[in-house]
Short mmCIF file of C-alpha atoms in Angstrom, two decimals:
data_model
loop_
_atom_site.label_atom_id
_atom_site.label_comp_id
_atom_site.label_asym_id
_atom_site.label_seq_id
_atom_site.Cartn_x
_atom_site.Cartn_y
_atom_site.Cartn_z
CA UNK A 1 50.12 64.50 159.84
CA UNK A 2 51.90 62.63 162.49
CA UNK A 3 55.68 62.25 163.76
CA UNK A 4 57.10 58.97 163.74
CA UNK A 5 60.03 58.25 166.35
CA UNK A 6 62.81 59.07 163.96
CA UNK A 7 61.22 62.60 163.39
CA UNK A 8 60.62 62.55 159.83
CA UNK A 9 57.20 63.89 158.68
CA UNK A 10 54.58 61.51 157.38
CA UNK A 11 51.10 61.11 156.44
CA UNK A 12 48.72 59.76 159.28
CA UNK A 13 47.16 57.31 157.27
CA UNK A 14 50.09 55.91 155.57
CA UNK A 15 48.98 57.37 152.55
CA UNK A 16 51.93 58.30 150.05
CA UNK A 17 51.99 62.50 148.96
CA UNK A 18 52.64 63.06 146.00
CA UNK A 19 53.68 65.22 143.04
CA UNK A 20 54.79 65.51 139.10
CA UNK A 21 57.85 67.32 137.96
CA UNK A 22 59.55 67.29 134.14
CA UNK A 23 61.33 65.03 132.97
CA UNK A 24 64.77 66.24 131.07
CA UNK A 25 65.96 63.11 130.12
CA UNK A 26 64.77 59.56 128.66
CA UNK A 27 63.12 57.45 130.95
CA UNK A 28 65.64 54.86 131.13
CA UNK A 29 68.24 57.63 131.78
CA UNK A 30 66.32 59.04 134.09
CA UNK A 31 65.84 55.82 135.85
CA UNK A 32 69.52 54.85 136.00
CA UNK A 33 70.25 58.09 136.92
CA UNK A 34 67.63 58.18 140.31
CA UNK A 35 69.40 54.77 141.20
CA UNK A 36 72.77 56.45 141.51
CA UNK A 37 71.96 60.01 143.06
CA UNK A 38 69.22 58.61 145.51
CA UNK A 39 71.60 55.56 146.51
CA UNK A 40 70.92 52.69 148.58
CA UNK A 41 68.79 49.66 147.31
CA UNK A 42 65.76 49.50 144.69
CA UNK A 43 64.14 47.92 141.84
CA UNK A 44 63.57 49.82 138.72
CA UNK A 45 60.81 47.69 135.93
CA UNK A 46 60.55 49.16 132.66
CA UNK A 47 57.70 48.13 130.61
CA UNK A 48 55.00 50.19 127.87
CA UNK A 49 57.13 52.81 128.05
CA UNK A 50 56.90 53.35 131.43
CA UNK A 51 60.15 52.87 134.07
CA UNK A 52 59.08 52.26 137.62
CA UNK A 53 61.58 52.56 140.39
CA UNK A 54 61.00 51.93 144.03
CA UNK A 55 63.34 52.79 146.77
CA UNK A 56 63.65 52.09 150.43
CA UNK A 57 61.62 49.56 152.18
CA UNK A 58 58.14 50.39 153.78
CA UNK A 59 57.02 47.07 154.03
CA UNK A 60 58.97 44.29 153.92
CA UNK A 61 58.03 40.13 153.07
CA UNK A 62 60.82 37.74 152.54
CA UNK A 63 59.81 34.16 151.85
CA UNK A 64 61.68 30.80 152.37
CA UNK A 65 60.27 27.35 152.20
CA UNK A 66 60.04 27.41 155.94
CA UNK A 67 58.98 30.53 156.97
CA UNK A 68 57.87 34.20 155.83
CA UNK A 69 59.40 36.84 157.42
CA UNK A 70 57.99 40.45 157.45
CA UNK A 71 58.24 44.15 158.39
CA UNK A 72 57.10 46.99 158.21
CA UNK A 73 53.73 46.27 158.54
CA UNK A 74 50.75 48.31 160.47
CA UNK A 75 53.40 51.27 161.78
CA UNK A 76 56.69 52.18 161.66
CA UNK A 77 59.06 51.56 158.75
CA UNK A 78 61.12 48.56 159.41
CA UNK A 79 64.32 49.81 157.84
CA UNK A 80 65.85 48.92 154.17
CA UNK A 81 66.46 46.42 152.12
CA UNK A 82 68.53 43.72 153.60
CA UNK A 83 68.63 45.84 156.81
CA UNK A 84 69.54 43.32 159.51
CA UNK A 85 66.52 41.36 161.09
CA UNK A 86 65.55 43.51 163.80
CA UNK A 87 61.75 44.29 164.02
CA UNK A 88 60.81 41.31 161.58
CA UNK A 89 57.65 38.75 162.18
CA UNK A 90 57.91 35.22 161.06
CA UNK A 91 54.81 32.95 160.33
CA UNK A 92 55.10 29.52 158.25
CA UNK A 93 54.74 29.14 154.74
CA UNK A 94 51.92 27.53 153.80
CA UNK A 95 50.62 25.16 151.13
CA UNK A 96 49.98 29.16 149.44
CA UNK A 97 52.45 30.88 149.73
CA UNK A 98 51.67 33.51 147.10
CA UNK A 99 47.99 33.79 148.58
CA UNK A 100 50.12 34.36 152.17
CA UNK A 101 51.62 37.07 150.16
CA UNK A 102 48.76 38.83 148.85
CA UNK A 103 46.93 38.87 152.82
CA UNK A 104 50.13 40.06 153.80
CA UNK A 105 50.31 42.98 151.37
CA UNK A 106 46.46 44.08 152.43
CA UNK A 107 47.53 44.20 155.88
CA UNK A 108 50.87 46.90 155.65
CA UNK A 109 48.39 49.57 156.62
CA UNK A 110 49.55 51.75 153.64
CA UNK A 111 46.10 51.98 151.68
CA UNK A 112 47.21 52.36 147.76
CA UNK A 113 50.43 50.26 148.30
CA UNK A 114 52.48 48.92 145.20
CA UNK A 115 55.20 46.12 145.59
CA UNK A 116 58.17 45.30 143.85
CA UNK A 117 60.27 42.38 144.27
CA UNK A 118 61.58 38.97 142.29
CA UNK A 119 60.63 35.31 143.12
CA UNK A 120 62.92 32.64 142.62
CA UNK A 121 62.77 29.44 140.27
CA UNK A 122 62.73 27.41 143.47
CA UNK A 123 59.49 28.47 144.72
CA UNK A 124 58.33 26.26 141.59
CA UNK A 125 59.43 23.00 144.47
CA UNK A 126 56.88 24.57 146.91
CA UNK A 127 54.23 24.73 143.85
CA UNK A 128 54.71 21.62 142.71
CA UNK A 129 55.02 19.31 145.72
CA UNK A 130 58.60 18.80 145.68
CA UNK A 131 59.67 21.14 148.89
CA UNK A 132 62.80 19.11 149.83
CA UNK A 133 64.19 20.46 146.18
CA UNK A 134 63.93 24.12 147.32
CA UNK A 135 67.08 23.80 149.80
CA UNK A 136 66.56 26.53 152.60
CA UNK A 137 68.04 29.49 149.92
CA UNK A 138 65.20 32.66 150.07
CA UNK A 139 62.36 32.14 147.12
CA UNK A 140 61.43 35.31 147.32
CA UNK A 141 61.68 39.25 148.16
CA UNK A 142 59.04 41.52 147.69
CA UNK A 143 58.94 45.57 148.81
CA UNK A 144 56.65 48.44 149.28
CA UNK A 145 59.15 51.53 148.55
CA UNK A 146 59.04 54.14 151.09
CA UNK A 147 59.54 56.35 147.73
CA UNK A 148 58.37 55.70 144.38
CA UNK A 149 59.62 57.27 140.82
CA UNK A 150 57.22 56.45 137.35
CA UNK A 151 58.78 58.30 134.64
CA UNK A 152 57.74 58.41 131.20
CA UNK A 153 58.55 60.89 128.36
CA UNK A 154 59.25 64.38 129.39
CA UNK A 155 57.36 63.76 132.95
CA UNK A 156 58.15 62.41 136.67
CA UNK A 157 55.18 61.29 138.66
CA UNK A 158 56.56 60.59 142.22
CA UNK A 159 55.41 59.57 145.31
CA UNK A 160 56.60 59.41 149.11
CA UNK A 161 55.60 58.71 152.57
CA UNK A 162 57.75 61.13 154.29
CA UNK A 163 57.60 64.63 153.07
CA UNK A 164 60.83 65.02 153.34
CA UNK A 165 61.80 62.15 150.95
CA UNK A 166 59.24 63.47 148.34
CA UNK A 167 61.00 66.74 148.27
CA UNK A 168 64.24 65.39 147.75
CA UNK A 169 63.01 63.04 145.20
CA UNK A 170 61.68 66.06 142.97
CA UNK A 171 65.25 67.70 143.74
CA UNK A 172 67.41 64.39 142.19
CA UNK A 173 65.19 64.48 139.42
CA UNK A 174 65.16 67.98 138.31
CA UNK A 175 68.99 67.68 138.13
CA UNK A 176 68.62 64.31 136.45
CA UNK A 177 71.20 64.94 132.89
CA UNK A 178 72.06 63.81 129.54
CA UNK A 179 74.79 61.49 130.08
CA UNK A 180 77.30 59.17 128.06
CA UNK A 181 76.59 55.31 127.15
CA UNK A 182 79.68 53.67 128.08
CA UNK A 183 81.35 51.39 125.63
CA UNK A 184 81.02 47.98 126.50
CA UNK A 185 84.19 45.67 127.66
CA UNK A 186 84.04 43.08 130.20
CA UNK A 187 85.88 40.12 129.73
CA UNK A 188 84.46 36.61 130.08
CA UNK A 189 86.01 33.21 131.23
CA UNK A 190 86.19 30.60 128.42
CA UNK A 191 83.93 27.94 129.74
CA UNK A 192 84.37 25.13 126.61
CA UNK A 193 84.63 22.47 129.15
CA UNK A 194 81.66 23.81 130.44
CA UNK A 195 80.02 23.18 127.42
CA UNK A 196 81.09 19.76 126.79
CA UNK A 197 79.02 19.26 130.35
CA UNK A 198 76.07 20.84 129.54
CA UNK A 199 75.65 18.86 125.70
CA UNK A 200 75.99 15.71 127.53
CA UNK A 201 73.17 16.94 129.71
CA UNK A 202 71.43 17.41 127.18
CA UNK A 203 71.67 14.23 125.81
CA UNK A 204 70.72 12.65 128.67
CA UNK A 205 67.31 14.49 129.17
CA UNK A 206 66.42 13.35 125.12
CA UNK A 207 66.94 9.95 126.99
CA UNK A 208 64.15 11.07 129.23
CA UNK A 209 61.66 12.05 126.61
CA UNK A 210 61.70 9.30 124.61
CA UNK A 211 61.87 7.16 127.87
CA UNK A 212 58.30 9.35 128.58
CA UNK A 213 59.60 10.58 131.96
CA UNK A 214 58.35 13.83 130.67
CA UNK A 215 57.58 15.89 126.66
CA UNK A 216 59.78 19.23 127.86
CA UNK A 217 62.78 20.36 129.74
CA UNK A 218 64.40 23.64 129.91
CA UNK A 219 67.97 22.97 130.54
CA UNK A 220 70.34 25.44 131.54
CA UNK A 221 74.07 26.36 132.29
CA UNK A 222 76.19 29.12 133.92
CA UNK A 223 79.13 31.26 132.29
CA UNK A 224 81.47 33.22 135.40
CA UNK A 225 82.10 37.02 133.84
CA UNK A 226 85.77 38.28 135.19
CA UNK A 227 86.15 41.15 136.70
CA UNK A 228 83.85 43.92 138.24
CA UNK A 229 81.07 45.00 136.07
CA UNK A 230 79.24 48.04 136.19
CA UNK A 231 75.37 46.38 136.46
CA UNK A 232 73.58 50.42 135.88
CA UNK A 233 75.56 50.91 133.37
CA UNK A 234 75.83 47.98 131.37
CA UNK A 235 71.78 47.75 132.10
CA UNK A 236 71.68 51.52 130.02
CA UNK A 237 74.02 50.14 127.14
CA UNK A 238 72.45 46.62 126.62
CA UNK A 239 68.41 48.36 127.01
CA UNK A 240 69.75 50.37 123.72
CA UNK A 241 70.70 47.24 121.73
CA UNK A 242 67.69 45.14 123.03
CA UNK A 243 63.88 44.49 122.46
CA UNK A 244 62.85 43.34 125.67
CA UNK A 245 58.91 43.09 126.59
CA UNK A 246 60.27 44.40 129.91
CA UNK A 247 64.04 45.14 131.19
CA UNK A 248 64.51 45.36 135.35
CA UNK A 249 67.95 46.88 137.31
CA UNK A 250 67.85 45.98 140.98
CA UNK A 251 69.91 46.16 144.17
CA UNK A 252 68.50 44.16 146.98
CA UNK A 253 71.44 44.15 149.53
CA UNK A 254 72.79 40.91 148.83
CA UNK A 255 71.28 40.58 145.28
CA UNK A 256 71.82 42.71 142.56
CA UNK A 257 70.70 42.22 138.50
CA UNK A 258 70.45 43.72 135.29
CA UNK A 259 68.06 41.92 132.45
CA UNK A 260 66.07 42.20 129.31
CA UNK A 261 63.13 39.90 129.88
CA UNK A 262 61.93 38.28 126.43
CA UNK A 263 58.22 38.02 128.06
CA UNK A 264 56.09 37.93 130.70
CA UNK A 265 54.87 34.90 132.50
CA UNK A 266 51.29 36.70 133.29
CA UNK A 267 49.98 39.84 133.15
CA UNK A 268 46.57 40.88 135.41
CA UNK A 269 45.15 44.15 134.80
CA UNK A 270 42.40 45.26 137.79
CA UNK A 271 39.89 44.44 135.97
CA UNK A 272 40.87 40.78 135.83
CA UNK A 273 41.76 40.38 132.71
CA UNK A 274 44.82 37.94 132.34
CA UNK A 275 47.26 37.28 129.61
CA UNK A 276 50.39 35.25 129.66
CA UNK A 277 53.56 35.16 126.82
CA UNK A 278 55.37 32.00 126.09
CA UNK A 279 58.31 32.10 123.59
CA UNK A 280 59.46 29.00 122.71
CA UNK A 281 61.79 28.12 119.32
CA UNK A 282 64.96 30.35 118.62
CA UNK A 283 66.77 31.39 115.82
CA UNK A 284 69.88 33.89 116.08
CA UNK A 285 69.48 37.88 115.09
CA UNK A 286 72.89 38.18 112.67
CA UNK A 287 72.28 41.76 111.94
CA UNK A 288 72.00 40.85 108.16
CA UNK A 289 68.69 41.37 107.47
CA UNK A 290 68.84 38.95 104.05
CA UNK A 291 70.56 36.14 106.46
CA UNK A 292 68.24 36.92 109.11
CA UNK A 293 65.19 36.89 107.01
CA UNK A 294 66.45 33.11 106.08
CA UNK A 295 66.66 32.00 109.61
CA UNK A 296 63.42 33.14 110.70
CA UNK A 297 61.90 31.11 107.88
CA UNK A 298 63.85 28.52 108.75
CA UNK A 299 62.01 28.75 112.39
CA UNK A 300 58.69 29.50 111.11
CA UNK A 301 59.13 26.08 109.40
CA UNK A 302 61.21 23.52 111.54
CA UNK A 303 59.01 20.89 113.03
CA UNK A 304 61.43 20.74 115.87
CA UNK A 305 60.85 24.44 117.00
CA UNK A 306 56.98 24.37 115.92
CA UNK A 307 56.68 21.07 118.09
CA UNK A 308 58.56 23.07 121.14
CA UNK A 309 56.33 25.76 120.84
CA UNK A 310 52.86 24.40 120.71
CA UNK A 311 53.22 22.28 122.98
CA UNK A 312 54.56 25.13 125.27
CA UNK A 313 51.33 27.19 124.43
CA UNK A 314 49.02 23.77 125.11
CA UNK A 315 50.20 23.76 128.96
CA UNK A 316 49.73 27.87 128.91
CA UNK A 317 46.55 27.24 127.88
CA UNK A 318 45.16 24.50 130.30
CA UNK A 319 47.19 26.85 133.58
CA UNK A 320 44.63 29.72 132.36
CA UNK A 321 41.65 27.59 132.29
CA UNK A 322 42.26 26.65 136.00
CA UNK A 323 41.96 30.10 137.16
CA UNK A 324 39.60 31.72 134.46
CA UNK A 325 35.80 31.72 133.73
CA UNK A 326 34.36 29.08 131.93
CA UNK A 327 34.74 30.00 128.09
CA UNK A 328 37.04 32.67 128.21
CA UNK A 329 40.75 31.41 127.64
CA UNK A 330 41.94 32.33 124.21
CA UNK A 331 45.00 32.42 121.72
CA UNK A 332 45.27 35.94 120.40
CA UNK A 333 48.12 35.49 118.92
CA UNK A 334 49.99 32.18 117.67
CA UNK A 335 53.31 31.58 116.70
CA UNK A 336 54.60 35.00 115.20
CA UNK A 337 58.12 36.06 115.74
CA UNK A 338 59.27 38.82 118.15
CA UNK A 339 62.91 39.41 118.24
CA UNK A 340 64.76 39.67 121.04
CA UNK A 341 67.95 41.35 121.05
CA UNK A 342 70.57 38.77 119.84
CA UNK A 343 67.92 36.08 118.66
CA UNK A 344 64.54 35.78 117.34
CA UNK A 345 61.95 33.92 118.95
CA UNK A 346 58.52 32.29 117.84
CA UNK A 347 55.79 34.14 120.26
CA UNK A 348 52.27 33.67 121.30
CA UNK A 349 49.57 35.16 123.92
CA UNK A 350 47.03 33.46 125.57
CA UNK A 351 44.45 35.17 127.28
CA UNK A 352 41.18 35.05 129.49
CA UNK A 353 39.37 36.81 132.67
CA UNK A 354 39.98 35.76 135.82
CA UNK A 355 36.87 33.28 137.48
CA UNK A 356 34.80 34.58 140.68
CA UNK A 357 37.38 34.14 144.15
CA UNK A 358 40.40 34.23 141.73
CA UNK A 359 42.78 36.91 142.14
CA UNK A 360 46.66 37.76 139.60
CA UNK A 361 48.42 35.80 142.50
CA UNK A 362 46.43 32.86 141.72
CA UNK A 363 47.57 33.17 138.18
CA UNK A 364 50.86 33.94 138.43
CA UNK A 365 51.05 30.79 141.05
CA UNK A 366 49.43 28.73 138.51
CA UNK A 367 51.02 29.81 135.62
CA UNK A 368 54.56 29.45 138.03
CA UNK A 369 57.52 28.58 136.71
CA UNK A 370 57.09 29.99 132.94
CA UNK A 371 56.17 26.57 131.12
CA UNK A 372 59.41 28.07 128.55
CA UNK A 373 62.34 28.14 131.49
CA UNK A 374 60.57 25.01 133.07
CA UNK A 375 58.90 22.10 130.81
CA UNK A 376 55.86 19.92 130.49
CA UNK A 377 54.63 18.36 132.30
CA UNK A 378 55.65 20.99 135.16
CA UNK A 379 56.47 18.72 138.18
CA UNK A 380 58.81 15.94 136.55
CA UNK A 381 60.42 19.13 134.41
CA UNK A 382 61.18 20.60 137.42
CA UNK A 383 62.39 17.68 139.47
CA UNK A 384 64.65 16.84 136.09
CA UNK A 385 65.89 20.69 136.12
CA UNK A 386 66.96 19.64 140.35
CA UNK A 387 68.86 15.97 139.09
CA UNK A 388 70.77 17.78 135.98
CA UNK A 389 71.71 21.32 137.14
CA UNK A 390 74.32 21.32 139.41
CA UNK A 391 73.91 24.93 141.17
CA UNK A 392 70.23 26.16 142.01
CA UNK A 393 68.99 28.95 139.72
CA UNK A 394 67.70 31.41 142.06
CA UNK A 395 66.52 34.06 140.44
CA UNK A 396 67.32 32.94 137.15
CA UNK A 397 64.25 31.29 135.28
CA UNK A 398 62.09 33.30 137.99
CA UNK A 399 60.15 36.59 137.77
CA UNK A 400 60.63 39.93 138.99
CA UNK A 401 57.11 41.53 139.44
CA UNK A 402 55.54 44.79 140.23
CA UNK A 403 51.94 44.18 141.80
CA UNK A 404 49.40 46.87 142.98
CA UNK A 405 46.31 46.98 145.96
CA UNK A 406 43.79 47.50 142.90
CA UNK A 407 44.65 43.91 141.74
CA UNK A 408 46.88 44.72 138.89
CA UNK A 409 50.19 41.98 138.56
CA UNK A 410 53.01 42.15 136.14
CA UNK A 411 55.78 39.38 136.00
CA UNK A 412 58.66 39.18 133.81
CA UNK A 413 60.32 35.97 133.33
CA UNK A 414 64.52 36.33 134.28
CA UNK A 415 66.24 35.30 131.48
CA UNK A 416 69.13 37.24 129.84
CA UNK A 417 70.12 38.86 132.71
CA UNK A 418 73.60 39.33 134.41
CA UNK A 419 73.72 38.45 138.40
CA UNK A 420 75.73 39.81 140.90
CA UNK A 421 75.98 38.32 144.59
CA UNK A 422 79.14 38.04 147.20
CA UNK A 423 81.82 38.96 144.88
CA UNK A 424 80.83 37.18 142.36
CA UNK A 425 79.35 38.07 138.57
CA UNK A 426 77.77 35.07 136.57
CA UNK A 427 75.20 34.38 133.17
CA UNK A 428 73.51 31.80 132.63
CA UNK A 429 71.15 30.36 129.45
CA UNK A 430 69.32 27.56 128.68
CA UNK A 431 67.55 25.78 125.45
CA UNK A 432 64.32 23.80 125.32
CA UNK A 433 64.93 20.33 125.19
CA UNK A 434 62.59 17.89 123.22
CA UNK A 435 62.39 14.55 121.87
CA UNK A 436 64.10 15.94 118.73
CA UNK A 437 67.11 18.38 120.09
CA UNK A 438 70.42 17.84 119.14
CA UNK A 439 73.01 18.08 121.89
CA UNK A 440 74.73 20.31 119.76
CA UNK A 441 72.20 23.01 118.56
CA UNK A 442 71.00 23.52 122.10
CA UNK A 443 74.21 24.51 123.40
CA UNK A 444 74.54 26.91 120.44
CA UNK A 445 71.22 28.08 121.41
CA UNK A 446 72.33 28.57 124.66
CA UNK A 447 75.64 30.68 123.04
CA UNK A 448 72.88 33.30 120.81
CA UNK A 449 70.85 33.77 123.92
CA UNK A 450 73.73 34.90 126.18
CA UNK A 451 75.04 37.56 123.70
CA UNK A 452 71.36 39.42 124.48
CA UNK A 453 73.61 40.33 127.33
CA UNK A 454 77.68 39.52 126.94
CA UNK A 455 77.97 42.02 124.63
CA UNK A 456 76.98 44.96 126.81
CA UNK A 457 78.83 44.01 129.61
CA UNK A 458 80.43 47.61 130.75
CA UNK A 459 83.58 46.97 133.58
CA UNK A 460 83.64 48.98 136.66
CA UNK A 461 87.33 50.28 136.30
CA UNK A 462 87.76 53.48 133.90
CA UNK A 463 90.19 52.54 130.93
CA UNK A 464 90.44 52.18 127.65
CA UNK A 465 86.63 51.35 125.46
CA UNK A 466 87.15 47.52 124.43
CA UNK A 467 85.55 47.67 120.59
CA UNK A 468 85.60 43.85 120.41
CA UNK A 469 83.04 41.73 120.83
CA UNK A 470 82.61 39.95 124.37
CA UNK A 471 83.20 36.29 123.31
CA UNK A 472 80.47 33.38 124.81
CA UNK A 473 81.46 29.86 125.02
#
């Protein structure tokens, strides 16, 4: 054991201790719970069960189209998240970035690192040869925690590289309780004009199809929330009236977030087996399961929503292939339904193993935007997304990740989310636009998807429970 300058005890080697404790509470109370008592900023990923929370910054990698910038790495700890830029190292981003990434990440000197972090939709510019689109906003921010909390039912495992942190850790979550779900409230602006915008949009990219410019575009727009919103709380309120393949809560200094991904854009286990999601085709959830069993056949069997889809798992298909072995991209599932909190959406998996001198950042670069927040073909989808939106999307339509030194990658695409970031609190929802939308059902589409989210919307100030439904425009 060695001391480091600021006196705190840690391991020689950079190796996190670490211990188990019970569990009192849910995961996903427990989680919420560790975010408050421990304070500062983190990243908490739920997924199988399992929610993940990192806190505190170890290592450090911010990435811009310019430049990455990193800390942290080799010795000493670099301070927190968004903590000023003293102590960071700047090298240019490369025609890899996500490769720059991963060499970064195996030289931190911490041996059995794990990262957390999000990448934004912009990086897609960088991807796809269109840098000048990516503006000089950051594209991505990725951690190693200085402490780490995996809870699942009835146990804790934790991990620190201080002793000192580890033992407080244990201490926050053996006093971890049972508390309240607060009512939802939060009013939202009307945005009809808004709407008006984004349907003529829309209209304008069918133009675009049937010019052949391109088969697919994601089109999206943003609805302002008023007032302060309570983003750990409305995260525990809207995770009990969703079905997300993986939810997220983070605080990252200048960006905070709350979501209920509908899937995951790849998924890499160590052994290199590789699987991605798309969803693609939408129907709303009514909560009447006789009219809801009518609109999911009415998805299973609209040629529109079939069309969207396939095509969708075509281009997943062919991203694999240029990463995996010969022979071993698959469909294991096509076009069921999985429903997703306020709609229902027509879901497949593709699958494969990864090919010799292939690694999950290669995937998740190739697989990078999510073909279903993007389009096909990828590069004119994306520089259609840069001509029609009129505010970048950041970290909507991106991933937030979790990514381990044994090889292992999980991304979750950032859709239905709430963002927070200099006073201000926004959603934001798009529709998959094809040769055959309608102006007019897309921007209802747009309306079912946000309500994954609008409705949980819990306000900052105490008063009165609002029993009314948040309305969406």
């Amino acid at each position: 054991m060695s001391e480091r300058a600021n006196g705190a005890a840690v391991l020689a080697d950079r190796r996190y201790a670490r211990t188990s404790v019970r569990l009192g509470v849910d995961p996903i109370t427990g989680g919420v719970g560790l975010t408050r008592a421990v304070g500062g900023s983190f990243l908490l990923y739920e997924r199988s069960g399992e929610v993940a929370v990192g806190f505190g910054a170890a290592a450090e990698i911010v990435v811009n189209r310019h430049e990455i910038r990193l800390r942290g790495f080799g010795g000493g700890f670099g301070g927190g998240f968004g903590g000023g830029t003293a102590g960071w190292h700047r090298v240019p981003t490369g025609e890899q970035p996500l490769q720059q990434v991963r060499q970064l990440l195996a030289e931190t000197g911490i041996p059995d690192w794990r990262v957390y972090g999000w990448l934004g939709f912009e990086l897609s510019y960088l991807l796809h040869g269109i840098p000048e689109a990516a503006g000089d906003a950051t594209l991505g921010h990725l951690v190693v925690p200085a402490m780490e909390a995996r809870l699942t039912a009835g146990n804790a495992e934790l991990r620190a590289l201080r002793l000192a942190d580890l033992a407080d850790l244990c201490g926050h979550v053996e006093r971890l309780t049972e508390v309240p779900v607060r009512v939802p409230g939060a009013a939202m602006s009307d945005d009809l004009a808004g709407g008006e915008a984004y349907r003529d949009t829309v209209a304008a990219a069918v133009r675009d199809i049937r010019a052949g410019q391109l088969q697919k575009v994601i089109l999206s727009r943003v609805v302002p929330v008023d007032g302060e919103v309570d983003l750990a709380a409305s995260y525990r309120a809207g995770r009990r009236g969703n079905t997300p393949a993986r939810s997220f809560l983070l605080d990252l200094g200048d960006l905070r977030a709350a979501g209920f991904s509908p899937e995951t854009v790849v998924e890499v286990q160590a052994d290199g087996t590789v699987s991605t999601q798309p969803l693609a085709g939408t129907r709303a959830l009514t909560g009447d399961p006789g009219q809801d069993a009518l609109l999911r056949a009415e998805l299973l069997n609209d040629p529109k929503e079939i069309y969207e889809h396939a095509v969708s798992v075509h281009g997943a298909q062919q991203e694999l292939r240029e990463v995996c072995a010969d022979g071993s991209v698959l469909v294991e599932e096509f076009m069921g339904v999985r429903r997703r909190g306020s709609v229902q959406h027509l879901a497949s998996r593709v699958s494969g193993r990864l090919a010799t001198g292939r690694n999950g950042w290669h995937a998740l670069a190739g697989l990078f935007p999510a073909v279903t927040a993007s389009g096909l073909p990828k590069a004119p989808a994306c520089r259609t997304i840069s001509r029609y939106e009129p505010e970048q999307r950041g970290l909507y339509s991106g991933v937030v990740l979790v990514a381990d030194a044994e090889g292992a990658l999980d991304a979750a695409l950032v859709l239905r989310t709430v963002f927070q970031r200099d006073g201000r609190t926004w959603l934001r929802a798009g529709a998959g636009i094809v040769e055959q939308s309608t102006p007019e059902r897309e921007f209802e589409e747009t309306r079912e998807k946000l309500r994954s989210i609008s409705r949980f919307l819990v306000p900052v100030a105490e008063r009165a429970p609002v029993e009314s439904p948040v309305v969406v425009p």
